[in-house]
CSV table of C-alpha atoms and ligand atoms in Angstrom, one decimal:
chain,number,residue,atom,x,y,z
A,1,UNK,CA,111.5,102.7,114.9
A,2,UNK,CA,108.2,100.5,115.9
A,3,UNK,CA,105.8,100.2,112.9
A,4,UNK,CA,102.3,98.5,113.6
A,5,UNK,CA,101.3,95.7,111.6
A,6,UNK,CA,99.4,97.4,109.2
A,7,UNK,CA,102.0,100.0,109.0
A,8,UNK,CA,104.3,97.7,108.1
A,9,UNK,CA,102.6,95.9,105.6
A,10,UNK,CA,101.2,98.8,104.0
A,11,UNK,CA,105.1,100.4,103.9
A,12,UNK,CA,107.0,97.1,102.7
A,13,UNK,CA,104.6,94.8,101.3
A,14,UNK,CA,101.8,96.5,99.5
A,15,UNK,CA,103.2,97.8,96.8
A,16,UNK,CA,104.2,95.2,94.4
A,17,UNK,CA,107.0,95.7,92.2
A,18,UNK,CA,105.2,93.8,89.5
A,19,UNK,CA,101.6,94.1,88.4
A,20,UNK,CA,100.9,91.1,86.9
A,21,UNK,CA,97.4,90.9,84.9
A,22,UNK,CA,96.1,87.6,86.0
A,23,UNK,CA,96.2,88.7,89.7
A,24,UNK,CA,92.2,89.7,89.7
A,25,UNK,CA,92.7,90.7,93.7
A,26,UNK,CA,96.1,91.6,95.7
A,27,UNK,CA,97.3,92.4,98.7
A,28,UNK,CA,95.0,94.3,101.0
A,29,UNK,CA,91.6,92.1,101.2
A,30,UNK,CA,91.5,88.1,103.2
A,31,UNK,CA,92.2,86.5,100.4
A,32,UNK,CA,93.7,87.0,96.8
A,33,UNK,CA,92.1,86.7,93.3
A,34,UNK,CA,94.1,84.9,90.8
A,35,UNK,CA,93.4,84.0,86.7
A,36,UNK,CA,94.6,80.3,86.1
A,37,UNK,CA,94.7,80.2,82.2
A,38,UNK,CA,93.0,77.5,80.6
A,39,UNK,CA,95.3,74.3,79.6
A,40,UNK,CA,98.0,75.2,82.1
A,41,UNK,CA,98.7,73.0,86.0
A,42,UNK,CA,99.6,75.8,89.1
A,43,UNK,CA,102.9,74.8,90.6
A,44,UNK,CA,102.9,75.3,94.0
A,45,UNK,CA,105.7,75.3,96.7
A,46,UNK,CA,106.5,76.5,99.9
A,47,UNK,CA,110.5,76.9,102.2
A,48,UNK,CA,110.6,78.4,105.5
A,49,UNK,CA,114.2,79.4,106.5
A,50,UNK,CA,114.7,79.8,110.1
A,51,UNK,CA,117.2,81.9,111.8
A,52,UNK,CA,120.6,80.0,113.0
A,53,UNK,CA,119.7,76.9,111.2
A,54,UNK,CA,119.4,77.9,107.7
A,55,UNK,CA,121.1,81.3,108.2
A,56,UNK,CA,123.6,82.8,110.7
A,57,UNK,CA,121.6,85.5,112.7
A,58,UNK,CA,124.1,88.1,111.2
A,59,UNK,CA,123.1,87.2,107.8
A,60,UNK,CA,122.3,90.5,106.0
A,61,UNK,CA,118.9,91.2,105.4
A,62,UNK,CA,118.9,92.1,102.1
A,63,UNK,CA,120.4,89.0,100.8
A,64,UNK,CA,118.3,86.9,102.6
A,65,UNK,CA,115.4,88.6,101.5
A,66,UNK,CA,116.9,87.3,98.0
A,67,UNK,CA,117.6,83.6,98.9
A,68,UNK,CA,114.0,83.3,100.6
A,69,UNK,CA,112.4,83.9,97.4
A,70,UNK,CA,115.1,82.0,95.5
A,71,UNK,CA,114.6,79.1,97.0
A,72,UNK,CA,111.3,78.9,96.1
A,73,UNK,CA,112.2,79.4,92.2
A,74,UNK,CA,114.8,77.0,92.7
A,75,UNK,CA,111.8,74.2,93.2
A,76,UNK,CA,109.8,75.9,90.3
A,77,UNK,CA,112.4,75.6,88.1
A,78,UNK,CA,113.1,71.7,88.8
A,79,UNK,CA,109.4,71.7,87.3
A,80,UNK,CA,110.1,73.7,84.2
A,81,UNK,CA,107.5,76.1,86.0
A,82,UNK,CA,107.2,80.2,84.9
A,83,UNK,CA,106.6,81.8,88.1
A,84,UNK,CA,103.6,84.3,88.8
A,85,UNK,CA,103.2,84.6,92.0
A,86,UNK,CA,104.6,84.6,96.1
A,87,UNK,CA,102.9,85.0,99.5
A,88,UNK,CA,105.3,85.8,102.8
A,89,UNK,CA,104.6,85.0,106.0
A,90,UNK,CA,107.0,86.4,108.1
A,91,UNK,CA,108.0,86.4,111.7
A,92,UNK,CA,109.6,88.9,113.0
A,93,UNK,CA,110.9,89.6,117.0
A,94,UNK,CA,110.4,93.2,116.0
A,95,UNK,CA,109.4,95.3,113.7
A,96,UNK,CA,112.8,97.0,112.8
A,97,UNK,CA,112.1,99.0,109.4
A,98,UNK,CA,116.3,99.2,108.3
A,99,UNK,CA,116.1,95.5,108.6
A,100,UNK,CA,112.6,95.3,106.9
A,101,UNK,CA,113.5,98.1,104.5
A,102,UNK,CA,116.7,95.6,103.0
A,103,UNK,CA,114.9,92.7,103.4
A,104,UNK,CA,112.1,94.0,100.9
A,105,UNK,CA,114.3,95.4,98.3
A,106,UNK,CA,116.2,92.0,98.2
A,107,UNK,CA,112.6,90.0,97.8
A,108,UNK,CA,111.5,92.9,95.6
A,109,UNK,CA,114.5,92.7,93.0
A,110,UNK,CA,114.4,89.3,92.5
A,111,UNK,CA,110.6,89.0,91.9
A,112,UNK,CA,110.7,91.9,89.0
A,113,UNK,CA,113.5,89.7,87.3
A,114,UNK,CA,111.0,87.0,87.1
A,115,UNK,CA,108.2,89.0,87.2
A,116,UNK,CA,106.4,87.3,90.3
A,117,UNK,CA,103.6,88.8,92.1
A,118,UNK,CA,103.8,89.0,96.0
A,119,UNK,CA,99.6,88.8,96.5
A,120,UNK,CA,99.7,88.5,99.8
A,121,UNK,CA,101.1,86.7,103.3
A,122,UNK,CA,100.8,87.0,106.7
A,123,UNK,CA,103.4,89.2,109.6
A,124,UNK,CA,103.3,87.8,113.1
A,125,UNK,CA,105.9,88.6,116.2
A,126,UNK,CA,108.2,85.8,117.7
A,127,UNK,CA,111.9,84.6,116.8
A,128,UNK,CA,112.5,85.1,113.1
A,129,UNK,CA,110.7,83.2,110.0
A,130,UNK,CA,110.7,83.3,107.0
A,131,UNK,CA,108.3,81.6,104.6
A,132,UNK,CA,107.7,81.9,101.0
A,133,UNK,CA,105.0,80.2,99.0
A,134,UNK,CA,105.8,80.4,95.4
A,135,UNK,CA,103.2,79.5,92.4
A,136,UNK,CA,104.3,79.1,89.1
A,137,UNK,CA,102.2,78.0,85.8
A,138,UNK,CA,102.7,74.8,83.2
A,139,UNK,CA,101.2,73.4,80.7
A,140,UNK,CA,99.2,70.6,81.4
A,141,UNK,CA,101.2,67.5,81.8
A,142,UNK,CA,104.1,69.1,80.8
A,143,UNK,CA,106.7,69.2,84.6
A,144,UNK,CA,109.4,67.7,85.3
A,145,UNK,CA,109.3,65.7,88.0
A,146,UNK,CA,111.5,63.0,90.0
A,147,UNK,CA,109.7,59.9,89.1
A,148,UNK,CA,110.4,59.4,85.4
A,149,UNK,CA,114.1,58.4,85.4
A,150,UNK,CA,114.8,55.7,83.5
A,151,UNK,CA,118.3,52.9,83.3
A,152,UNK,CA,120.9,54.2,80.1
A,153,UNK,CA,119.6,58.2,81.2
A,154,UNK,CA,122.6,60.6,81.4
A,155,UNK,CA,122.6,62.5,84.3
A,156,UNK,CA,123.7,66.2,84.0
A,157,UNK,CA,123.7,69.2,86.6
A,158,UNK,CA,123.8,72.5,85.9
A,159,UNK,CA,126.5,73.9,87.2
A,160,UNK,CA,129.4,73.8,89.9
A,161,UNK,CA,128.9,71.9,93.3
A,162,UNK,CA,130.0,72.6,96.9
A,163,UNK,CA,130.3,75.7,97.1
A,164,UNK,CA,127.7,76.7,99.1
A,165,UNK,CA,129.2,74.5,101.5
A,166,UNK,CA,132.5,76.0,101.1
A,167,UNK,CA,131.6,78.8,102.0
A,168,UNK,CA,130.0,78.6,105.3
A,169,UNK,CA,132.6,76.4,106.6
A,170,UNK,CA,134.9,79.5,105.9
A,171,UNK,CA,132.0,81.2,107.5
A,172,UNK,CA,132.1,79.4,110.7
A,173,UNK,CA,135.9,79.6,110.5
A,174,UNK,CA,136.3,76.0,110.4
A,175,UNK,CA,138.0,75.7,107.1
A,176,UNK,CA,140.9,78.8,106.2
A,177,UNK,CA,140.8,79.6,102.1
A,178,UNK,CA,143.5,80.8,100.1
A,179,UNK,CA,141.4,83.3,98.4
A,180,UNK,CA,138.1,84.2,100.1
A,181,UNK,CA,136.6,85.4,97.2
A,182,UNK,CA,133.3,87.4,97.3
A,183,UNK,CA,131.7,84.5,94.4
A,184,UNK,CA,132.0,81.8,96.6
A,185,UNK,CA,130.2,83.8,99.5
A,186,UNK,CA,127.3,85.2,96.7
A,187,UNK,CA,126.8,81.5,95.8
A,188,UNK,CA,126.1,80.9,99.8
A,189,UNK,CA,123.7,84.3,99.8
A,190,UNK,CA,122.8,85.4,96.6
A,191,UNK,CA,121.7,81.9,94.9
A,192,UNK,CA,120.2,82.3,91.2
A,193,UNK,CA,117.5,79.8,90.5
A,194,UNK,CA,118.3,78.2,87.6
A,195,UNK,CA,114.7,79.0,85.8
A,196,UNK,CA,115.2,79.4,82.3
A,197,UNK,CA,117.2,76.2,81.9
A,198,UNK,CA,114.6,74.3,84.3
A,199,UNK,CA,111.9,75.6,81.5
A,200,UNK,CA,114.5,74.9,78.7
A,201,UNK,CA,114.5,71.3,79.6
A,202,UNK,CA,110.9,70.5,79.2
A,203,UNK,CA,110.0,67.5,76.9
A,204,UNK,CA,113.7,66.3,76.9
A,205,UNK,CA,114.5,65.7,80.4
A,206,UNK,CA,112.7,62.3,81.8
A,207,UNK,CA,113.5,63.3,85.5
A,208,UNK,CA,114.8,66.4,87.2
A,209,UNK,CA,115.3,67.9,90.9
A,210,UNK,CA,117.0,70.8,92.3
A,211,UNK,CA,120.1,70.2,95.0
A,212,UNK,CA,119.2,72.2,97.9
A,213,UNK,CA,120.2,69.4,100.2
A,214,UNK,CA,123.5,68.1,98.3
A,215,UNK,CA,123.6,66.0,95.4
A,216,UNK,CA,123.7,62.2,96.6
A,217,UNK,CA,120.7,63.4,98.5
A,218,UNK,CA,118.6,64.8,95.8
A,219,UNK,CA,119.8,62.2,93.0
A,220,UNK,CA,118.6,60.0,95.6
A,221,UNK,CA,114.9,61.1,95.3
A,222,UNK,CA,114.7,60.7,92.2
A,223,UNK,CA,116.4,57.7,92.1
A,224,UNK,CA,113.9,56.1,94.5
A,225,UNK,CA,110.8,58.1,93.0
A,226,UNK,CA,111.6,56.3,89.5
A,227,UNK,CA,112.8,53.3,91.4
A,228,UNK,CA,116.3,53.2,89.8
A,229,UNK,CA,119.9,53.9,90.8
A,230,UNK,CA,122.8,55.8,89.8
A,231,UNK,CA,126.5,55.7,89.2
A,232,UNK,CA,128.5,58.7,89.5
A,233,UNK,CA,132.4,59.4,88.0
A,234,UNK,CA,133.7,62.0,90.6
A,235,UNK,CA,136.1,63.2,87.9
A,236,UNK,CA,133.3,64.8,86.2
A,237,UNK,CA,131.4,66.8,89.0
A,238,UNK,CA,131.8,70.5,88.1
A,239,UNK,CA,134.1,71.8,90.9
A,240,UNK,CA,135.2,75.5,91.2
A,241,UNK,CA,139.0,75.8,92.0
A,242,UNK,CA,138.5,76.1,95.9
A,243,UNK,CA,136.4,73.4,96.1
A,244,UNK,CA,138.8,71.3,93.8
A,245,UNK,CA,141.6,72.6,96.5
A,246,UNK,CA,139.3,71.5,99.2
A,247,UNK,CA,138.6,67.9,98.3
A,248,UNK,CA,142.3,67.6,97.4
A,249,UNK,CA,144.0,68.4,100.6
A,250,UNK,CA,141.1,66.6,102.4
A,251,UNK,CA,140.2,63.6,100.6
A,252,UNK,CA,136.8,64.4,101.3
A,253,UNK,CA,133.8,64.5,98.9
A,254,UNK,CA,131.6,65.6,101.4
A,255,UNK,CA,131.4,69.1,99.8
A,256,UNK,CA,130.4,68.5,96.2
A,257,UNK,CA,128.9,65.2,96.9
A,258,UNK,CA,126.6,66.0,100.3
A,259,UNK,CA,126.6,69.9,101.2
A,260,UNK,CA,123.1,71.7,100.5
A,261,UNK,CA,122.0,75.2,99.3
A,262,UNK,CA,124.0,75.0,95.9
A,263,UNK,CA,120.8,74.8,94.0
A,264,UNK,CA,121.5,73.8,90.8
A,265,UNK,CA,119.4,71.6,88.8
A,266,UNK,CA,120.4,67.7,88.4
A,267,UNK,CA,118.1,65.6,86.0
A,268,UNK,CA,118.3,62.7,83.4
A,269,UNK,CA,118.0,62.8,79.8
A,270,UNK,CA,117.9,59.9,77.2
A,271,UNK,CA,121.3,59.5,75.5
A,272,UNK,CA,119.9,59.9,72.4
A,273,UNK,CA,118.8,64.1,73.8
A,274,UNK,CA,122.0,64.9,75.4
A,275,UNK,CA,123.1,67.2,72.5
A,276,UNK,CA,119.9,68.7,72.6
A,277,UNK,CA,119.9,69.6,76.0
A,278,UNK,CA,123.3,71.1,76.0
A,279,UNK,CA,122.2,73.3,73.5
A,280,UNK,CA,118.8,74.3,75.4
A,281,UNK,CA,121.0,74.4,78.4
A,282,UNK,CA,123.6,76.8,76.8
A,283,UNK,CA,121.0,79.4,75.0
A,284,UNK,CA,119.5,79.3,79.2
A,285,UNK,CA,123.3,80.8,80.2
A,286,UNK,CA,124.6,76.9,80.9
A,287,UNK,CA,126.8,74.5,80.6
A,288,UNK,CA,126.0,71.0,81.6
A,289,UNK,CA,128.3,69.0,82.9
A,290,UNK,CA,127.9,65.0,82.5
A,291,UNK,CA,128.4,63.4,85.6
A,292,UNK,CA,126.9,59.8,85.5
A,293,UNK,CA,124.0,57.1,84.3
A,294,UNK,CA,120.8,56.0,85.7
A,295,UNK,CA,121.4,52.2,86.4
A,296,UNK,CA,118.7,49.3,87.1
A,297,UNK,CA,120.4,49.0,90.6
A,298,UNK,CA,118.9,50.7,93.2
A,299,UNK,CA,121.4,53.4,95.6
A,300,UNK,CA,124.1,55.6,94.1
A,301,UNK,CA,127.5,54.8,93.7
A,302,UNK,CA,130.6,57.0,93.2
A,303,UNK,CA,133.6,56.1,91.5
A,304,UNK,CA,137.0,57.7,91.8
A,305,UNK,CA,139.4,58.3,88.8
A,306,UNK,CA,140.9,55.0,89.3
A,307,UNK,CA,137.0,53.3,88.9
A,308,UNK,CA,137.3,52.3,92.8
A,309,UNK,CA,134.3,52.5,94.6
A,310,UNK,CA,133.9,55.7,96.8
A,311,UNK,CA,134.2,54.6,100.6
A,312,UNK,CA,131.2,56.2,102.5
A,313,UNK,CA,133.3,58.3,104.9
A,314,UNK,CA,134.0,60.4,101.9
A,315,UNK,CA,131.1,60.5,101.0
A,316,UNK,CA,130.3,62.5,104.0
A,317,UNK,CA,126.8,62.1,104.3
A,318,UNK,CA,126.6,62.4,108.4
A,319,UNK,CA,128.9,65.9,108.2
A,320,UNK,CA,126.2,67.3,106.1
A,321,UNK,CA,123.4,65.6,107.7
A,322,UNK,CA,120.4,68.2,107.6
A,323,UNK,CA,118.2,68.8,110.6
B,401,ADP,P1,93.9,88.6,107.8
B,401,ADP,O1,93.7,89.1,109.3
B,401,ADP,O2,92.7,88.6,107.0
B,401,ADP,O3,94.7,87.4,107.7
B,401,ADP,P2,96.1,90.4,107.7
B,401,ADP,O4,95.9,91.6,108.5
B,401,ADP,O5,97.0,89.3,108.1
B,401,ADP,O6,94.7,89.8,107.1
B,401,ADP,O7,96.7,90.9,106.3
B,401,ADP,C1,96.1,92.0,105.6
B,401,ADP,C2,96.6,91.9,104.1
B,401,ADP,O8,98.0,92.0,104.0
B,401,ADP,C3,96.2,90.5,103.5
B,401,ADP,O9,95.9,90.7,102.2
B,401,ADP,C4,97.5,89.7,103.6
B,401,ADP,O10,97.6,88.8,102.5
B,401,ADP,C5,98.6,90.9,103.5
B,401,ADP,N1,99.8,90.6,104.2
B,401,ADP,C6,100.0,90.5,105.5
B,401,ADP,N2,101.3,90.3,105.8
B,401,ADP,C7,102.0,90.3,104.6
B,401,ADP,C8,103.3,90.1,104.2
B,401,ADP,N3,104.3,89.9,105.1
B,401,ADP,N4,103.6,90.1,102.9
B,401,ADP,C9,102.6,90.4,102.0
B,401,ADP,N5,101.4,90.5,102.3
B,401,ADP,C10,101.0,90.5,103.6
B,402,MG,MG1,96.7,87.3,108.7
């Protein structure tokens, strides 16, 4: 069924599923109203994904309803940000209430987790768009950011990488899996931004980015950004079993090392903080695994088991090179 504009907004959007008190003015008037409290910074950030290159066009609606908002946390949360509120603009080619019916609820049920706002956005017609401004709140002077990285930093991330990738390859039936299972496909749909550690890790980590766009990428910003390098052991990236089988029968990194949309936190901590982190880390649901240093040189370099230098083929940066 058709909606109007205004139908549609007032059926799917204007009823937030959190009423936070510092929004003065919602959804519903040409701007919104919002209380910035005294002594904290507004993180702001904004992702558009666009159908068939950041999702499959038979990506279900619900789940990406989920992933457009998550990530958005997933940059607040390489901040240390708390997240209040969202605006949507959304594209659409029509107005097709099932599909705007699951998309809400999977926008919806992440945002009450977090308790985020949605105070307003924008609904146009034309080939599907989605774009989600997030802002979250922080102390003053307090973020994380990619600049601060300094030679003789650990470098940790927060959790298991590649399989993002791994999963849409089996998606685009270019790569068969012994075992399909549904965790490696949720990681692909259903990614959970890794807030509370991001949070956790403020004051102890010097630098920190999230990996939406694979990990020599990322560490690569904030390698530049704080004008330093990195080394990398590859025996230490976290690796779920079917991307461990992957790399194995391939010989190629590209996975763990360059695939995007993993979104798990990498950052750099003083040696003298890593115990202190892990605990953080663990009390925030996660364990850190310790994958490299921050070095004076600049670039990043892999070493295998054998302390060989990775060979850039495997390092598969053109596979995974992002439009
Ligand atoms: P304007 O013409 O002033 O831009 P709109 O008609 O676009 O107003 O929107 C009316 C109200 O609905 C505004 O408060 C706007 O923020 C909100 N809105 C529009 N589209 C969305 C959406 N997709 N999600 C959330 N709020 C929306
Ligand atoms: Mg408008």
């Amino acid at each position: 069924m058709a909606l109007t504009e205004f139908e549609l907004i007032s059926r799917f959007f204007s009823r937030p599923e959190t009423e936070r008190e510092d929004v003065v003015l919602g959804i519903g008037d040409d701007c919104a109203l919002l209380q910035v409290p005294a002594g904290m910074e507004l993180a702001v950030s904004i992702d558009t994904l666009v159908e068939a290159i950041h999702f499959p066009p038979d990506t279900e609606p619900e789940s990406l309803g989920h992933k457009a908002l998550a990530v958005n946390l997933s940059d607040l949360a390489a901040m240390g940000a708390v997240p209040a509120w969202a605006t949507l603009a959304l594209t659409l080619p029509h107005s097709d209430s099932v599909w705007l019916e699951a998309f809400s609820r999977g926008f919806a049920s992440l945002a009450r987790r977090y308790q985020v706002q949605l105070i307003g956005g924008d609904t146009t017609r034309g080939p599907l768009n989605i774009t989600v401004q997030v802002h979250g709140l922080l102390p003053a002077g307090a973020a994380l950011r990619r600049d601060g990285a300094q030679p003789g930093d650990l470098i940790a991330v927060t959790g298991p990488l590649g399989d993002a990738g791994l999963a849409l390859l089996a998606l685009q039936n270019k790569y068969e899996l012994a075992e399909f299972d549904s965790e490696l496909r949720q990681r692909l749909e259903w990614p959970m931004p890794r807030l509370e550690v991001g949070q956790s890790l403020r004051g102890i980590a010097r630098s920190a980015i999230d990996i939406s766009d694979g990990l020599l990428a990322d560490l690569g910003h904030i390698a530049e950004a704080s004008g330093v390098g990195a080394t990398l052991r590859l025996a230490r990236l976290p690796l779920s079993r079917g991307v461990a089988r992957y790399v194995k029968e391939t010989g190629d990194w590209s996975l763990p090392l360059s695939a995007g949309d993993d979104y798990e936190l990498c950052f750099s901590v003083p040696p003298a903080r890593r115990s202190e982190a892990e605990h953080k880390a663990l009390r925030a649901g996660c364990k850190l695994a310790w994958i490299g240093v921050i070095d004076v040189d600049p670039g990043i370099r892999c070493l295998t088991a054998d302390d060989d230098l990775l060979d850039p083929v495997s390092r598969g940066y053109e596979h995974f090179h992002h439009p």
